[in-house]
Coordinates of N, CA and C in Angstrom, one line a residue:
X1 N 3.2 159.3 -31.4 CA 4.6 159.0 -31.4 C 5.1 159.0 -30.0
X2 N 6.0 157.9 -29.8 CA 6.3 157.8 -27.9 C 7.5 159.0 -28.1
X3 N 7.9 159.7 -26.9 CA 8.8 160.5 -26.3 C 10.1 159.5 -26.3
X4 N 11.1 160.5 -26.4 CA 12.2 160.2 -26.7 C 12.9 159.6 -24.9
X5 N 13.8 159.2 -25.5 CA 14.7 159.0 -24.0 C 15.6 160.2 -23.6
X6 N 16.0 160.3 -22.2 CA 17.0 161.0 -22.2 C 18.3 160.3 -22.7
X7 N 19.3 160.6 -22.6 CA 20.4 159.8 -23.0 C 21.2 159.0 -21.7
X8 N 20.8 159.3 -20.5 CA 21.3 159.0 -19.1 C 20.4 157.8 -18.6
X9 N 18.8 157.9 -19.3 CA 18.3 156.5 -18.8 C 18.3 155.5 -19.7
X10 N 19.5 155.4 -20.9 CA 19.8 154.3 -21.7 C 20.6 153.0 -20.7
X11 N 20.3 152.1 -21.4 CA 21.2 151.1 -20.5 C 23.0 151.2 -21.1
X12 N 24.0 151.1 -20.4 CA 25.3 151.0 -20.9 C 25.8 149.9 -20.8
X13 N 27.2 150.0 -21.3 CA 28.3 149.0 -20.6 C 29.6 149.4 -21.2
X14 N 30.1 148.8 -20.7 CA 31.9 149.1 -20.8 C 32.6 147.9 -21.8
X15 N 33.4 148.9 -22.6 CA 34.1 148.5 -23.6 C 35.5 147.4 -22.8
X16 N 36.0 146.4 -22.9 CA 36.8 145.9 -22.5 C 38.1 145.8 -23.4
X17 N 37.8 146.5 -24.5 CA 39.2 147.0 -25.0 C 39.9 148.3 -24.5
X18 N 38.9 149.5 -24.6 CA 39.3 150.9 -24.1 C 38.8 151.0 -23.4
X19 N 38.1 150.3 -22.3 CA 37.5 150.3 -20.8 C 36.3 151.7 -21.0
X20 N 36.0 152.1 -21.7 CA 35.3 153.6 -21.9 C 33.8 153.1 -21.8
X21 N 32.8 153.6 -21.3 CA 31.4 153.0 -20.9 C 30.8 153.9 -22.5
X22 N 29.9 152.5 -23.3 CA 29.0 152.9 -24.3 C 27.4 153.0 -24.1
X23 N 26.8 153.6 -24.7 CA 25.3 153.8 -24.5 C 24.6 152.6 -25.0
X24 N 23.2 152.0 -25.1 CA 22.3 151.7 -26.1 C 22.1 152.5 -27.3
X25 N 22.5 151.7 -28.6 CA 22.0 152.5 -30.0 C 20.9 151.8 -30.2
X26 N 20.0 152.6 -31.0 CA 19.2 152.3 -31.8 C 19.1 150.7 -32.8
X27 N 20.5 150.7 -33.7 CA 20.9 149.7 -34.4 C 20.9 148.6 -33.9
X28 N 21.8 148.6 -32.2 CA 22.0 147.6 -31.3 C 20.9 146.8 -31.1
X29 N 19.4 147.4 -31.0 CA 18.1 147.1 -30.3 C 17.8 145.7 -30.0
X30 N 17.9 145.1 -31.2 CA 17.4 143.3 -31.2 C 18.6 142.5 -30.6
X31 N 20.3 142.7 -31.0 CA 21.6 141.9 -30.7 C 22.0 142.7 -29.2
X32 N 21.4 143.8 -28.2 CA 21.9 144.2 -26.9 C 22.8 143.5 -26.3
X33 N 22.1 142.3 -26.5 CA 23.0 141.1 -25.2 C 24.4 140.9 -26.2
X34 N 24.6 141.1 -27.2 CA 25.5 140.2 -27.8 C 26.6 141.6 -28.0
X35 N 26.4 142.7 -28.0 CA 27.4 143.4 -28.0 C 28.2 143.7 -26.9
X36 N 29.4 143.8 -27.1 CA 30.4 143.5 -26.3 C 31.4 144.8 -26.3
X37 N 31.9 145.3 -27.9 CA 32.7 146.6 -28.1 C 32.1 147.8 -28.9
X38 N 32.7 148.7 -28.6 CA 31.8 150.0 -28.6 C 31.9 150.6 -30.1
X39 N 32.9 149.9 -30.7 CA 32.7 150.3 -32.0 C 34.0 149.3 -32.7
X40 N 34.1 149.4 -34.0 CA 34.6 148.1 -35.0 C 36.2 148.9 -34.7
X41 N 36.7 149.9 -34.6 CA 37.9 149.7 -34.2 C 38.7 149.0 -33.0
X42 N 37.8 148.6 -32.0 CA 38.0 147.9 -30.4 C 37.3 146.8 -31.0
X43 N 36.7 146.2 -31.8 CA 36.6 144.8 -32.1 C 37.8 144.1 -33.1
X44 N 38.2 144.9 -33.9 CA 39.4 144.4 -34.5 C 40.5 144.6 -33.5
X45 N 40.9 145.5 -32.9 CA 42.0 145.5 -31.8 C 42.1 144.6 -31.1
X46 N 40.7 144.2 -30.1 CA 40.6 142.4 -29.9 C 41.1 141.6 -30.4
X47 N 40.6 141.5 -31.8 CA 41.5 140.0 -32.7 C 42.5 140.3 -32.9
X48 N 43.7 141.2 -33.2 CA 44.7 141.3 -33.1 C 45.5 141.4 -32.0
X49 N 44.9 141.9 -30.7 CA 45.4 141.3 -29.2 C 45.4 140.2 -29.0
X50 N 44.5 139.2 -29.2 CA 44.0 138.1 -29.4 C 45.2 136.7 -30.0
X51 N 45.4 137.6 -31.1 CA 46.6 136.7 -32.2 C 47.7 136.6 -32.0
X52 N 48.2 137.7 -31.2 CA 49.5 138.3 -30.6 C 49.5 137.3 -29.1
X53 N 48.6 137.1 -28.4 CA 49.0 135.9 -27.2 C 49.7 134.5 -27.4
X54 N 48.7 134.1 -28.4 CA 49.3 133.1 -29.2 C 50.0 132.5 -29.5

């Protein structure tokens, strides 16, 4: 069984709704590139920022 990671050599990035830096999940693994927010509360806040420029 391979060894775990620490949690500090995951790759991150920054949320551009709450600006807050997220880890690599597990779930993420195959779509990495295509995530953008750190969780479905800041992806809906988007579309409603979004709608409201409009």
């Amino acid at each position: 069984m391979a060894r775990m990671r620490k949690k500090e050599d995951l790759p991150t990035k920054t949320c551009p709704v709450c600006a807050r830096p997220f880890a690599w999940r597990r779930k993420w693994a195959r779509d990495w590139e295509q995530v953008i927010y750190c969780s479905a509360r800041c992806r809906s806040m988007a579309k409603c920022a979004s709608a409201k420029k409009i």
